[in-house]
Structures are given as C-alpha cells and as structure tokens.
Amino acid sequence: MNAPPAPPLRKFGTAVPRLEDRRFLMGAGNYVDDQLFPGQTWAAFVRSPHGHAAIRSIDTRAARAAPGVIAVLTGADFASLPPMPCGWMIHSRDGEPMRVGERRVVATQRVRYVGEPVAVVIAESRDAARDAADLVEVDWDELPAVADVAAAAADGAPELHANAPGNLAFDWELGDSAAVEAAMARSAHCVTLTLRNNRLVPNAIEPRAINARWDPVEEKLDIRMTHQNPIGMRMFYAAVYGLAAEHRLRIVSPDVGGGFGSKAHNYPEEVAVAFAAKLVGRPVKWTAERTEAFLTDAHGRDHLSTATLALDPDGRFLALRVDTLAAMGAYLSSTGSLIPTYMYATMLSGQYAIPAIHCRTRAIYTNTAPVDAYRGAGRPEAAYLVERMVGLAARRLAIDEAEIRRRNLIRHFPYRTPVEWVYDSGNYEAGLDQALALADWAGFPARKAEAAARGRLRGIGMSAYVEACGIGPSAILARLGAGAGMWDSAEVRVHPAGTVEVLSGAHSHGQGHATAIAQLVADRFGIPMEQVSVIQGDTDRIQAGTGTYGSRASVGMSATARACDRIIEKAKRIAGHLLAVPAETVDFADGLFASAATNATLSFGELAFAAHAASGFPTDEIEPGLVAQSFFDPPNFTFPSGVHVAEIEIDPETGQTEVVGFAAADDFGVLANPMIVEGQVMGGVAQGLGQALLETCVYDPETAQLMTASFMDYAMPRADSFPELRLGFGCTPSPSNPLGMKGCGEAGAIGAPAAVINAVCHALDIDHIDMPATAERVWEILEARRREQG
C-alpha cells in the first residue's frame, strides 16, 4: 500500500474548462449528417405550398422515372402507421378531453400548414432526391386559411378539424375565479393590458436530421437522429412500428448542435424516413434544409392575452386575472398542450405573494406550424405577462419599479402559490438588491440626463422571474396529465485501473454535461477528471433515461451522485476487509479509504483493482466489481429565480433601440461549473433580447404563407446587438435533490424580454409596446407623438 497521494483539488463547483471543447474546436464533432451507412440513400420531401388545401391527386410517375430514384412514397404507403400523438392530456373546464386533430405521418387528404409533407422521394443521392421531388405533381383544391390566433378563434373562421368546432382544442382554467373577482371588487386600483407574446422559430445551428437502416437478419431498426431524448424516442418508435421488443430498435443521438426544446418532439419526417428504410431495404438519410426548419420545426410562444392586476391603496397585489388565446398551430405537437397550461398558468404568481390568481387558456388551431416547447416553454410567456403588468402598475401608481416589486415579494419558503406549485427555496429580496447594485439603478438619472444631452432617449426596466425546472416529479406530473414519468437514471462503472465510466440517461446538446458530470464524479471519488468518461445518447448502451429539456440536468446528475455514493458504500465494506478493520470505521475522503483503527490507507485506484481482483474479501458476502445504478425521481421541481435589468437608448430619428446595459442576478442553487452557467445565461439572454427587439415569425393572415422563412427575413441578434453582460449569482440550495442544484439553461430567455420592453416603455413614456419593439414600431410611436405636438 503506497503513501497517500496529495488531496486532489476540488472540481465540482469550479469553472473548469469544458472537456468537449477541444474536439469541437478541432472539427472532430460527430453529427448525424456526418455519418454514412453502406448502401446509403437520401430522402427529400414534397411539401404543401398552401396553408390549407385538399389533395385531389398526386402524380408520381415523372419522379419515379427520374435518374437515381429508388422509391416515391405517398401517404398511402404510411397508412399502417398510427397518427402522430400528443403526449399530454388536457381537459377543458367542463371536463371534456382535448380535441385532437388527426395528424398523419404523411398527409393523405388534406394539408393544414405550409410545409406539411405529402410525399417522400428516396434516391441514390441528395441532389437526385431533391430534383425528383420537384417532379411530383399534386392537384390541389385550395381552402380558406387562418394564421392569426384571434382570427382563428372568431366566429366564422375557417375550421381546420371537424372534431374541433371553432378551432378550439381545449378551454382550460386554473385558479379561483370567485376569489379573484372578490379581490378586484374591493381593490383600490386595477390595471388591464392586452399583450401578444410573439411567435418564434427556434433556429438551432444544426437542423434536424435522421439516418435509419433496417437489418432484416436481426430484424432491428438502427436510427441515428438529432434529438434531446433518444431513449424516449426508442419507446415512441417501438410503439409506432409495432416492435414488441425494444432491443429490436437502437437510437443513437451523437453530437447535437443545439435544440432549445425543438428537438425534444416527435416529428412526422423522422417517422417517415425510418419507416421508408424498412420499406426500401436500404439506409435512408434526411437532413433538413434551413427553410424546411423554418417551415416545420415546432415554433414557440404565440399567445394573445388580456390580464388585469388588482392592487390595494399601498400598491400591494391582491389578484391577477389572465385570459389567454394560445396558438397551437395546425396540430397538437408532442407537448404542445402542456406549454400554455401547466407550464404557463402555474408560473403566474412570479416572485410575488398574490393571494388570488385565475387563468383561462383557450388553445386554438391555426394554419401554421405546430407550437411546442422552445427555451423556457411557458415560463417566458408567464414571466413576460406578469412583469409587464407589474411595470404598468408601477407607472400608473407612480411607484418605482424596484419598490413595487419589493413590497410584494415572497419572503418565506416553502411557499404554496394559488396556482398549484410549492416553491421550495429562494431569497428574492437578496436577488433584487444584487441586480440593483449590478445595474447601478441609483445612478440611472444621471445617465438619462447625459443621453438626453446627446439627443437620445434612455430607459431602464427590470424583470423578476421564477421558473419551475428539473422536470420532473412523476407523481405530480401524472396528476397533471403526463403520459409517463420523468425521472432519470445513471450507471457508474469503476474499472480495475480506477478509471470510471458513467452511462447517463441525460443527453447534451450543448450544455456541457460531460464536463459537469466528470466534475461531480471526480470529486466524489477523489480522482482526476481525465479518468472519467461520460456515455450518453445511445440506447444500446444506456439502460434508461428521459433526456434533457426543461433545465433538468439536476435530475440526471442527482442519479449519478447517488450511484457514486452506492459504490463508495460498497467500497468501504471491501476496504474494511483489506485494512482488517470494521467496515463501519472506514472513512473515505479525497480519494483515500482510511480508518482510525489503523495507520494503513487505500487509494481509490488500489481499492478498484482489489475489487476486480476479488482477493482479500469474501466474495460470497460482497460481489466483486464496483458498479452501481440509480433512478432518481425528484419529489418536486426546482425553482430558480432572478432579477434582470435592461438599460436601453433610442435614436428618436430612426427608432433604433440599443441595449447599452444588462445585468442579471440569478439564484440557481449550487453551481456545478460557474463558467458553463455563465454561458447558459448569456445564451438565454441573447435569445430573450432577440425576441424583445428583433425576432418574430410572420404568416400572411389570408394565405397562411410563412413570410419569414429564411435569415433574410427573420431578424436574428448578432454579436454587436449586446453590451457586456454583468452577471451575479446567489445561492439558496434546492431541497428537492441531493446536490442542491436548480436549472439555469432557460433563465435568460425568461427574464430578458420583459426587462427590455419595460425599459423601452420607460424611455418612450408609454404604457406598452408589443414585441418585437422594432425600429419601425418605435419610430411610428415617436412620429405620431411629433404629429400630435404640431
């Protein structure tokens, strides 16, 4: 037994460079489109050019005769497959189940949005498939279309589905309507606002892709796909294709170039390609073009809401009433029904002690791409509404924005809101104070005066948010309509040389999981991070898991931590025999097994070798090897929170808005890697500022044609759109997992939009401007004011 090594430096909780980055920076990433199978073929889809139309006939003869074409498949070829499912059952206020419009894998009789697939061409090359797709002739009977959610909900609107009169998928509510009405009746002030949360396109840098092959000997389907939840997809595809045994289906999600929620869903294109591979007997690959991504990736947001906030004479909140029209698109996507209900209405309390809240959500079908989770998924919509209402109340009552928030903050935890959730921990006032300091809130009047001297309008605004992360507690989710639990799993394997392999049910698409998990395991075992390898995304290797979305890394990492702890407990028993001391006297710290009963020690590596050598301890009592599994199902969500402050300047001659300052004070509990967390906040803020000032998905209101189907038309933020971000972190550990962690990946997209719009309204001295606050919209407000003033 060797002399004890020096204690290792702690890794967990420190800003360690990402292990993944060297590979990516050297161009060694491994994406689906990089992979080829022997006998590879390619797919191209024929898509609807209409927002709403009946299919009279499809002529595929010219396409079938084109060079390199293997097959041309239409909806009839996929008729044996079930309709695409929505995985979350919502019931209307009267108890009626939601009205699900049937969505076929490939449309057969009717299309309901531009881009809906009506045929797929399989060919020897990508170009041959695309060229042949252009030869497919479809005889269309164009039907009236409706793209706007309010227009679709109006009397006489074109109906998309016969089983959904008035285009209503469900009419749902949460909260106590009577209590809200009573509070409003006795209130001193009520402020009301109608606001729109603009539709967004996720725009992951890597488009969706799939490569599938069928092995007729093993009767096994092998799929490579860009997805955030490959193990969940194995269950889905096994059910769709009728594969009774899941081991007949392998799904691998290799490196994934961003997801933001849009790669967590079931899509018809991927189902069609995998099924086509079996039909033609050769591997089939499809990678979306950027315009296809704009047309067919699940979009985000698209709410039209009217809200009323009631206050007492001192500006304390009494009640909040919300009535929301939520656009669902042409069909209910995988979790589309969840987003405007339990991921939205449950967050309408924000950071505030509001005694009574009621929300009514009407989900409306429109002739647009389906709407589903996009970074934040319901939480950004809720935070934007609440924080705009608070900003308007501060303006109407002439109370400082920070002060009105301070008066209404929740101060004691756990706290049960009137809309379902129990916030587990937090220190909201500390977050407010930290944000005010980071933003130099007190110094704003001087900066405003200086800007005015330059002919600029300067404004400052804030947004306080709280979100539910770590989805999720299976018992709670089942009660709310989930089709499956959302625990996560990990298997930790210690090899004879003391290296460690972690098989994680989570799946990274840019978050740095391999680094954070390696930090955790290295600290638990007292070994260098370089001795830890993390395996994810391969269903032949990972037993179980539910993927990554909803800022749920804390679930998978908690499973990893518990598996490590189980290995340590077993290792202590082995060490007791090797050190000839009672096992209960063995301690383990900094990679060493030691006991007060002896001067001898064992390193982690020595113990690992002994465990596999199976010598020195009774194998009839203790099995050789060091392997442990854990399934972690959290008892509650985690509830990260924060306060974001935006400072902007407006050029009154052009209406151009510049974000000149941005501060974010966030409480994510325990941070696994502060550098990675900072990157997540910065990315989220970038998307939040993009929504506030630039991004919006525009459909023609009459034809439902997508007018923003490329980066030429869809304005994305660029590096020069942002100031230096000032970030600060508080820490109230979450009691809902053993690591005390909370989610961080969506916070920026939740807090930033309202902060920016509050700042724009402050600069313009107006009640409201809808997102995006483009230069044109701002200029029109200023020009109207100039005309009024003569």
Coordinates of C-alpha atoms in Angstrom, one line a residue, residues 236-781:
F236 CA -42.1 6.0 -29.2
Y237 CA -40.8 4.4 -32.3
A238 CA -41.2 0.9 -30.9
A239 CA -44.9 1.7 -30.4
V240 CA -45.3 3.3 -33.8
Y241 CA -43.7 0.5 -35.7
G242 CA -45.1 -2.3 -33.6
L243 CA -41.7 -3.6 -32.5
A244 CA -42.7 -5.6 -29.4
A245 CA -39.2 -5.8 -28.1
E246 CA -37.3 -2.5 -27.6
H247 CA -34.0 -4.3 -28.1
R248 CA -35.0 -4.5 -31.8
L249 CA -34.6 -0.8 -32.0
R250 CA -31.5 1.3 -31.5
I251 CA -31.4 5.0 -31.4
V252 CA -28.2 7.0 -31.3
S253 CA -28.1 10.7 -30.9
P254 CA -24.5 11.7 -31.4
D255 CA -23.3 15.3 -31.1
V256 CA -26.4 17.5 -31.3
G257 CA -25.9 21.1 -32.4
G258 CA -28.4 22.8 -30.2
G259 CA -32.0 22.0 -29.5
F260 CA -33.8 24.6 -27.4
G261 CA -36.7 22.2 -27.0
S262 CA -37.4 21.9 -30.7
K263 CA -35.5 18.6 -30.8
A264 CA -37.4 17.1 -27.9
H265 CA -40.6 16.4 -30.0
N266 CA -41.9 13.7 -32.3
Y267 CA -41.9 14.8 -36.0
P268 CA -43.5 13.2 -39.0
E269 CA -40.4 13.5 -41.2
E270 CA -38.3 11.3 -38.9
V271 CA -41.0 8.7 -38.6
A272 CA -41.4 8.6 -42.4
V273 CA -37.7 8.2 -43.0
A274 CA -37.2 5.4 -40.5
F275 CA -40.3 3.6 -42.0
A276 CA -39.0 4.1 -45.5
A277 CA -35.7 2.5 -44.7
K278 CA -37.6 -0.7 -43.9
L279 CA -39.7 -0.4 -47.0
V280 CA -36.8 0.1 -49.4
G281 CA -34.4 -2.2 -47.6
R282 CA -31.6 0.3 -47.5
P283 CA -30.4 3.1 -45.2
V284 CA -32.2 6.4 -45.7
K285 CA -30.9 9.8 -44.6
W286 CA -32.6 13.1 -44.4
T287 CA -31.2 16.4 -43.2
A288 CA -33.5 19.5 -43.2
E289 CA -32.6 22.5 -45.2
R290 CA -32.8 25.8 -43.3
T291 CA -36.1 26.8 -45.0
E292 CA -37.5 23.4 -44.1
A293 CA -36.5 24.1 -40.5
F294 CA -38.3 27.4 -40.6
L295 CA -41.4 25.8 -42.0
T296 CA -41.6 22.6 -40.0
D297 CA -39.7 22.8 -36.7
A298 CA -42.1 23.4 -33.8
H299 CA -42.4 27.1 -33.2
G300 CA -42.5 28.8 -29.8
R301 CA -44.7 31.3 -27.9
D302 CA -47.6 32.9 -29.9
H303 CA -50.0 34.0 -27.1
L304 CA -52.5 36.8 -27.1
S305 CA -53.5 37.6 -23.5
T306 CA -55.6 40.1 -21.6
A307 CA -54.7 40.5 -18.0
T308 CA -55.9 42.5 -15.0
L309 CA -53.9 43.1 -11.9
A310 CA -55.7 44.4 -8.7
L311 CA -53.8 46.4 -6.1
D312 CA -54.6 47.9 -2.7
P313 CA -54.0 51.6 -1.9
D314 CA -50.4 50.9 -1.0
G315 CA -49.6 49.1 -4.2
R316 CA -49.7 45.6 -2.9
F317 CA -51.1 42.9 -5.2
L318 CA -54.5 41.4 -4.5
A319 CA -55.4 39.4 -7.5
L320 CA -54.4 38.6 -11.1
R321 CA -56.8 37.5 -13.8
V322 CA -55.5 36.2 -17.2
D323 CA -57.3 35.2 -20.3
T324 CA -55.1 33.7 -23.0
L325 CA -55.6 32.6 -26.6
A326 CA -52.7 30.2 -27.3
A327 CA -52.0 29.3 -30.9
M328 CA -51.4 25.5 -31.2
G329 CA -50.6 25.5 -35.0
A330 CA -52.3 23.0 -37.3
Y331 CA -51.9 20.1 -34.9
L332 CA -51.2 19.4 -31.2
S333 CA -47.5 18.7 -31.0
S334 CA -45.8 16.3 -28.6
T335 CA -46.1 18.6 -25.5
G336 CA -48.0 21.4 -27.2
S337 CA -51.0 21.1 -24.9
L338 CA -48.7 21.3 -21.8
I339 CA -47.0 24.6 -22.6
P340 CA -49.9 27.0 -22.3
T341 CA -51.4 25.2 -19.3
Y342 CA -49.3 23.7 -16.6
M343 CA -46.0 25.2 -17.8
Y344 CA -47.6 28.7 -18.1
A345 CA -50.5 29.3 -15.7
T346 CA -48.7 27.7 -12.8
M347 CA -46.0 30.4 -13.0
L348 CA -48.3 33.4 -13.0
S349 CA -47.5 34.1 -9.3
G350 CA -44.0 35.0 -10.3
Q351 CA -41.9 36.1 -7.3
Y352 CA -44.9 37.7 -5.7
A353 CA -47.4 36.9 -2.9
I354 CA -50.6 37.3 -4.9
P355 CA -53.5 35.9 -2.9
A356 CA -55.8 35.1 -5.8
I357 CA -55.0 34.1 -9.4
H358 CA -57.1 32.8 -12.2
C359 CA -56.1 31.9 -15.7
R360 CA -58.2 30.7 -18.6
T361 CA -56.4 29.3 -21.6
R362 CA -58.1 28.6 -24.9
A363 CA -55.9 26.5 -27.2
I364 CA -56.7 27.4 -30.9
Y365 CA -55.8 25.6 -34.1
T366 CA -54.3 27.8 -36.8
N367 CA -52.9 27.1 -40.3
T368 CA -49.3 27.3 -39.1
A369 CA -46.5 25.0 -38.0
P370 CA -47.4 23.4 -34.6
V371 CA -46.3 25.2 -31.5
D372 CA -44.4 23.4 -28.7
A373 CA -41.6 23.9 -26.2
Y374 CA -39.0 26.5 -27.0
R375 CA -36.4 27.6 -24.5
G376 CA -38.4 28.2 -21.3
A377 CA -41.6 26.7 -22.7
G378 CA -44.5 28.6 -21.0
R379 CA -42.3 30.1 -18.3
P380 CA -41.2 33.0 -20.6
E381 CA -44.8 33.7 -21.5
A382 CA -45.8 33.8 -17.9
A383 CA -42.9 35.9 -16.7
Y384 CA -43.4 38.4 -19.6
L385 CA -47.1 38.8 -18.8
V386 CA -46.6 39.2 -15.0
E387 CA -43.6 41.6 -15.3
R388 CA -45.3 43.8 -17.9
M389 CA -48.3 44.0 -15.6
V390 CA -46.0 45.0 -12.7
G391 CA -44.3 47.5 -14.9
L392 CA -47.6 49.0 -15.9
A393 CA -48.8 49.1 -12.3
A394 CA -45.6 50.9 -11.2
R395 CA -46.2 53.5 -14.0
R396 CA -49.9 54.1 -13.3
L397 CA -49.3 54.3 -9.5
A398 CA -46.1 56.4 -9.8
I399 CA -44.1 53.8 -7.7
D400 CA -40.5 53.0 -8.5
E401 CA -40.3 49.6 -10.3
A402 CA -37.9 48.2 -7.8
E403 CA -40.0 49.4 -4.9
I404 CA -43.3 48.0 -6.1
R405 CA -41.6 44.6 -6.5
R406 CA -40.0 44.8 -3.1
R407 CA -43.4 45.4 -1.4
N408 CA -44.9 42.2 -3.0
L409 CA -42.0 39.7 -2.8
I410 CA -42.5 36.3 -1.3
R411 CA -40.3 36.1 1.8
H412 CA -40.9 32.7 3.4
F413 CA -40.3 29.2 2.0
P414 CA -41.7 26.7 1.2
Y415 CA -44.5 28.9 -0.4
R416 CA -47.6 27.5 -2.0
T417 CA -48.9 29.7 -4.8
P418 CA -52.6 29.9 -5.7
V419 CA -51.7 28.2 -9.0
E420 CA -50.5 24.7 -8.0
W421 CA -46.8 24.9 -7.3
V422 CA -44.9 24.9 -4.0
Y423 CA -41.8 27.0 -4.3
D424 CA -39.1 25.1 -2.4
S425 CA -36.5 27.8 -1.7
G426 CA -35.4 31.3 -2.5
N427 CA -34.2 34.7 -1.3
Y428 CA -36.0 37.1 -3.7
E429 CA -35.1 40.3 -1.9
A430 CA -31.4 39.5 -2.0
G431 CA -31.7 38.9 -5.7
L432 CA -33.4 42.2 -6.2
D433 CA -30.7 44.0 -4.2
Q434 CA -27.9 42.3 -6.2
A435 CA -29.5 43.2 -9.5
L436 CA -29.9 46.8 -8.5
A437 CA -26.3 47.0 -7.5
L438 CA -25.0 45.3 -10.7
A439 CA -27.1 47.7 -12.8
D440 CA -26.3 50.8 -10.8
W441 CA -30.0 51.5 -10.6
A442 CA -29.4 54.6 -8.4
G443 CA -27.1 56.1 -11.0
F444 CA -29.6 55.9 -13.8
P445 CA -31.0 59.6 -13.6
A446 CA -27.5 60.9 -14.4
R447 CA -27.1 58.6 -17.3
K448 CA -30.5 59.5 -18.6
A449 CA -29.6 63.2 -18.5
E450 CA -26.4 62.6 -20.3
A451 CA -28.2 60.7 -23.0
A452 CA -30.7 63.5 -23.4
A453 CA -27.9 65.9 -24.0
R454 CA -26.9 63.8 -26.9
G455 CA -30.5 63.7 -28.2
R456 CA -31.1 60.1 -27.1
L457 CA -34.0 58.7 -25.1
R458 CA -32.8 56.4 -22.3
G459 CA -34.8 53.9 -20.4
I460 CA -34.3 51.3 -17.7
G461 CA -36.5 48.3 -16.9
M462 CA -36.4 45.2 -14.8
S463 CA -37.9 41.8 -14.7
A464 CA -38.2 39.4 -11.7
Y465 CA -38.8 35.8 -12.6
V466 CA -39.2 32.4 -11.1
E467 CA -39.4 29.2 -13.1
A468 CA -40.1 25.5 -12.5
C469 CA -37.2 23.3 -13.6
G470 CA -35.9 19.8 -13.1
I471 CA -38.9 18.2 -14.8
G472 CA -40.0 16.2 -13.1
P473 CA -41.6 14.7 -10.2
S474 CA -43.5 11.8 -11.7
A475 CA -46.3 11.7 -9.1
I476 CA -47.1 15.4 -9.7
L477 CA -46.8 15.1 -13.4
A478 CA -49.1 12.1 -13.6
R479 CA -51.7 14.1 -11.7
L480 CA -51.4 16.8 -14.3
G481 CA -51.9 14.6 -17.3
A482 CA -48.4 13.3 -18.2
G483 CA -48.2 10.1 -20.2
A484 CA -45.0 8.9 -18.4
G485 CA -42.8 9.7 -15.5
M486 CA -39.8 12.0 -15.9
W487 CA -37.2 10.6 -13.6
D488 CA -33.6 10.0 -14.8
S489 CA -31.0 7.3 -14.4
A490 CA -27.3 6.7 -14.3
E491 CA -25.0 3.8 -14.2
V492 CA -21.5 4.3 -12.8
R493 CA -18.8 1.7 -13.6
V494 CA -15.4 1.6 -11.9
H495 CA -12.8 -0.2 -14.0
P496 CA -9.8 -2.2 -12.5
A497 CA -7.4 0.7 -13.1
G498 CA -9.6 3.1 -11.2
T499 CA -11.0 4.9 -14.3
V500 CA -14.7 5.5 -14.3
E501 CA -17.4 5.3 -16.9
V502 CA -20.7 7.0 -16.4
L503 CA -23.7 6.0 -18.5
S504 CA -26.2 8.8 -18.2
G505 CA -29.8 9.0 -19.3
A506 CA -29.4 12.7 -19.8
H507 CA -28.3 13.9 -23.2
S508 CA -26.3 17.0 -24.0
H509 CA -27.0 19.3 -26.9
G510 CA -24.5 22.0 -26.0
Q511 CA -24.9 22.2 -22.2
G512 CA -21.5 20.6 -21.3
H513 CA -22.9 17.6 -19.5
A514 CA -19.7 15.6 -20.0
T515 CA -17.7 18.2 -18.1
A516 CA -20.2 18.7 -15.3
I517 CA -20.8 15.0 -14.7
A518 CA -17.0 14.4 -14.8
Q519 CA -16.5 17.1 -12.2
L520 CA -19.1 15.5 -9.9
V521 CA -17.7 12.0 -10.2
A522 CA -14.1 13.2 -9.9
D523 CA -14.9 14.9 -6.6
R524 CA -16.9 12.0 -5.3
F525 CA -14.1 9.5 -5.9
G526 CA -11.1 11.9 -5.5
I527 CA -9.7 11.2 -8.9
P528 CA -8.7 13.4 -11.8
M529 CA -11.4 14.4 -14.2
E530 CA -9.4 12.9 -17.0
Q531 CA -10.1 9.4 -15.5
V532 CA -13.9 9.9 -16.0
S533 CA -15.7 9.2 -19.3
V534 CA -19.4 10.0 -19.9
I535 CA -21.5 8.0 -22.3
Q536 CA -24.8 9.4 -23.4
G537 CA -27.3 9.2 -26.3
D538 CA -27.0 5.5 -27.3
T539 CA -30.0 3.3 -26.4
D540 CA -27.9 0.1 -26.8
R541 CA -25.6 1.3 -24.0
I542 CA -27.9 3.4 -21.8
Q543 CA -30.5 1.4 -19.9
A544 CA -33.0 4.1 -19.3
G545 CA -33.4 7.9 -19.1
T546 CA -35.7 10.7 -20.2
G547 CA -33.3 13.1 -21.9
T548 CA -32.6 16.7 -21.5
Y549 CA -35.1 19.6 -21.6
G550 CA -36.7 21.9 -19.1
S551 CA -33.3 22.6 -17.4
R552 CA -33.4 19.1 -15.8
A553 CA -29.6 18.3 -15.6
S554 CA -30.1 18.3 -11.8
V555 CA -32.2 15.1 -12.2
G556 CA -29.6 13.1 -14.1
M557 CA -26.7 14.4 -12.0
S558 CA -28.5 13.5 -8.8
A559 CA -28.9 10.0 -10.2
T560 CA -25.1 10.0 -10.9
A561 CA -24.3 11.2 -7.4
R562 CA -26.5 8.5 -5.8
A563 CA -24.8 5.8 -7.9
C564 CA -21.4 7.1 -6.8
D565 CA -22.5 7.1 -3.2
R566 CA -23.6 3.4 -3.5
I567 CA -20.2 2.5 -4.9
I568 CA -18.5 4.2 -2.1
E569 CA -20.6 2.3 0.5
K570 CA -19.7 -1.0 -1.1
A571 CA -16.0 0.0 -1.4
K572 CA -16.0 0.8 2.3
R573 CA -17.1 -2.8 3.0
I574 CA -14.3 -4.1 0.8
A575 CA -11.8 -1.7 2.4
G576 CA -12.7 -2.9 5.8
H577 CA -11.6 -6.4 4.9
L578 CA -8.4 -5.2 3.2
L579 CA -7.5 -3.0 6.1
A580 CA -8.6 -5.5 8.7
V581 CA -10.9 -3.1 10.5
P582 CA -14.6 -2.9 11.0
A583 CA -16.3 -1.5 7.8
E584 CA -18.2 1.0 9.9
T585 CA -14.9 2.6 10.9
V586 CA -13.8 3.2 7.3
D587 CA -14.0 6.8 6.1
F588 CA -13.5 7.9 2.5
A589 CA -12.3 11.4 1.6
D590 CA -10.1 12.9 -1.1
G591 CA -9.6 9.5 -2.8
L592 CA -8.4 7.7 0.3
F593 CA -10.0 4.9 2.4
A594 CA -8.8 5.2 6.0
S595 CA -9.8 4.2 9.5
A596 CA -9.0 5.4 12.9
A597 CA -8.3 1.8 13.8
T598 CA -5.2 1.6 11.5
N599 CA -2.5 3.7 10.0
A600 CA -2.9 2.0 6.7
T601 CA -4.8 3.6 3.8
L602 CA -6.0 2.6 0.4
S603 CA -6.2 4.8 -2.6
F604 CA -9.3 4.7 -4.8
G605 CA -7.3 3.1 -7.6
E606 CA -6.0 0.4 -5.3
L607 CA -9.4 -0.4 -4.0
A608 CA -10.8 -0.6 -7.6
F609 CA -8.1 -3.1 -8.5
A610 CA -8.7 -5.2 -5.4
A611 CA -12.5 -5.2 -6.1
H612 CA -11.9 -6.7 -9.5
A613 CA -9.1 -9.0 -8.4
A614 CA -11.6 -10.4 -5.9
S615 CA -8.9 -11.1 -3.4
G616 CA -8.8 -10.1 0.3
F617 CA -12.5 -10.0 0.9
P618 CA -15.2 -12.7 1.0
T619 CA -16.9 -12.8 -2.4
D620 CA -19.8 -14.8 -1.0
E621 CA -20.7 -11.8 1.1
I622 CA -19.6 -9.0 -1.3
E623 CA -19.8 -9.3 -5.0
P624 CA -16.6 -8.4 -7.0
G625 CA -16.5 -5.3 -9.0
L626 CA -17.7 -1.7 -8.5
V627 CA -20.9 -0.9 -10.5
A628 CA -24.0 0.9 -9.3
Q629 CA -27.2 2.2 -10.8
S630 CA -29.6 4.8 -9.6
F631 CA -33.0 6.0 -10.8
F632 CA -33.7 9.5 -9.3
D633 CA -37.3 10.8 -9.3
P634 CA -37.4 14.2 -7.6
P635 CA -40.1 14.9 -5.1
N636 CA -40.7 18.4 -6.5
F637 CA -39.5 20.7 -9.2
T638 CA -36.7 23.1 -8.5
F639 CA -37.5 26.8 -8.7
P640 CA -34.6 29.1 -9.8
S641 CA -35.2 32.8 -9.7
G642 CA -33.6 36.0 -10.7
V643 CA -33.9 39.7 -11.4
H644 CA -32.8 41.1 -14.8
V645 CA -32.3 44.8 -15.5
A646 CA -32.0 46.2 -19.0
E647 CA -30.9 49.7 -19.9
I648 CA -31.6 51.0 -23.5
E649 CA -31.1 54.0 -25.6
I650 CA -33.4 55.0 -28.5
D651 CA -32.4 57.2 -31.5
P652 CA -35.6 59.3 -31.9
E653 CA -34.8 60.0 -35.6
T654 CA -34.7 56.3 -36.6
G655 CA -36.4 54.5 -33.8
Q656 CA -33.4 52.2 -33.4
T657 CA -33.1 50.7 -29.9
E658 CA -29.7 49.9 -28.5
V659 CA -29.2 47.8 -25.3
V660 CA -26.5 49.7 -23.5
G661 CA -26.5 47.8 -20.3
F662 CA -27.8 44.5 -19.0
A663 CA -27.4 43.0 -15.5
A664 CA -28.7 39.5 -14.4
A665 CA -28.8 38.4 -10.8
D666 CA -29.8 34.7 -10.7
D667 CA -30.2 32.1 -8.0
F668 CA -29.6 28.6 -9.4
G669 CA -28.8 27.0 -6.2
V670 CA -25.4 25.1 -6.2
L671 CA -23.4 25.7 -9.4
A672 CA -21.6 22.7 -10.8
N673 CA -19.5 24.8 -13.1
P674 CA -19.9 28.6 -12.9
M675 CA -18.3 29.1 -16.4
I676 CA -20.8 26.9 -18.0
V677 CA -23.6 28.5 -16.1
E678 CA -22.5 31.9 -17.3
G679 CA -22.5 30.7 -20.8
Q680 CA -26.0 29.4 -20.4
V681 CA -27.2 32.7 -19.0
M682 CA -25.6 34.7 -21.8
G683 CA -27.1 32.4 -24.5
G684 CA -30.6 32.7 -22.9
V685 CA -30.3 36.5 -22.6
A686 CA -29.3 36.7 -26.3
Q687 CA -32.4 34.8 -27.3
G688 CA -34.5 36.9 -24.9
L689 CA -33.2 40.2 -26.3
G690 CA -33.8 38.8 -29.8
Q691 CA -37.4 38.2 -29.0
A692 CA -37.8 41.6 -27.4
L693 CA -36.3 43.6 -30.2
L694 CA -35.9 41.6 -33.4
E695 CA -37.4 38.2 -33.9
T696 CA -40.9 37.4 -35.0
C697 CA -42.4 34.7 -37.1
V698 CA -44.8 36.3 -39.6
Y699 CA -47.5 34.5 -41.6
D700 CA -49.7 36.1 -44.3
P701 CA -53.0 36.5 -42.5
E702 CA -55.1 35.3 -45.5
T703 CA -53.0 32.6 -47.2
A704 CA -51.0 31.4 -44.1
Q705 CA -47.8 31.7 -46.1
L706 CA -44.7 32.0 -43.9
M707 CA -43.2 35.4 -44.8
T708 CA -40.1 34.9 -42.6
A709 CA -38.8 31.6 -43.9
S710 CA -35.1 32.5 -44.0
F711 CA -32.5 34.5 -42.2
M712 CA -33.0 37.2 -44.9
D713 CA -36.4 37.9 -43.4
Y714 CA -36.2 36.6 -39.8
A715 CA -34.1 39.0 -37.8
M716 CA -31.6 37.3 -35.5
P717 CA -29.5 39.1 -33.0
R718 CA -25.8 39.4 -33.7
A719 CA -22.8 39.9 -31.5
D720 CA -23.0 43.7 -31.8
S721 CA -26.6 43.6 -30.6
F722 CA -25.4 43.2 -27.0
P723 CA -23.5 45.1 -24.3
E724 CA -21.2 43.4 -21.9
L725 CA -23.5 41.4 -19.5
R726 CA -23.0 41.9 -15.8
L727 CA -23.8 38.6 -14.1
G728 CA -24.2 37.8 -10.4
F729 CA -25.3 34.6 -8.6
G730 CA -26.9 34.0 -5.3
C731 CA -27.4 30.5 -3.8
T732 CA -30.3 29.1 -1.9
P733 CA -29.8 25.3 -2.4
S734 CA -32.8 23.3 -3.6
P735 CA -34.0 20.7 -1.1
S736 CA -35.5 18.7 -4.0
N737 CA -32.3 17.0 -5.0
P738 CA -29.1 15.8 -3.1
L739 CA -26.9 18.3 -4.9
G740 CA -28.9 21.4 -4.1
M741 CA -28.9 22.4 -7.8
K742 CA -31.6 24.3 -9.8
G743 CA -31.9 24.7 -13.5
C744 CA -30.1 27.5 -15.4
G745 CA -30.4 26.9 -19.1
E746 CA -33.6 28.9 -19.7
A747 CA -33.3 31.7 -17.3
G748 CA -32.0 34.3 -19.7
A749 CA -34.8 33.7 -22.2
I750 CA -37.3 34.1 -19.4
G751 CA -36.0 37.2 -17.6
A752 CA -34.7 39.3 -20.5
P753 CA -37.8 40.1 -22.7
A754 CA -39.9 41.9 -20.1
A755 CA -36.8 43.7 -18.8
V756 CA -36.1 45.1 -22.3
I757 CA -39.7 46.0 -23.0
N758 CA -40.1 47.7 -19.6
A759 CA -37.0 49.7 -20.5
V760 CA -38.4 50.7 -23.9
C761 CA -41.7 51.7 -22.4
H762 CA -39.8 53.8 -19.8
A763 CA -37.8 55.6 -22.5
L764 CA -40.9 56.3 -24.6
D765 CA -43.1 57.1 -21.6
I766 CA -45.8 54.8 -22.8
D767 CA -48.0 52.0 -21.3
H768 CA -47.0 49.3 -23.7
I769 CA -45.4 48.2 -27.0
D770 CA -45.7 44.7 -28.3
M771 CA -42.6 42.5 -29.0
P772 CA -40.6 42.8 -31.1
A773 CA -40.0 46.5 -30.4
T774 CA -38.5 47.0 -33.9
A775 CA -37.1 50.4 -35.1
E776 CA -40.2 50.8 -37.3
R777 CA -42.7 50.3 -34.4
V778 CA -40.7 52.6 -32.1
W779 CA -40.4 55.3 -34.8
E780 CA -44.1 55.2 -35.5
I781 CA -44.9 55.9 -31.9

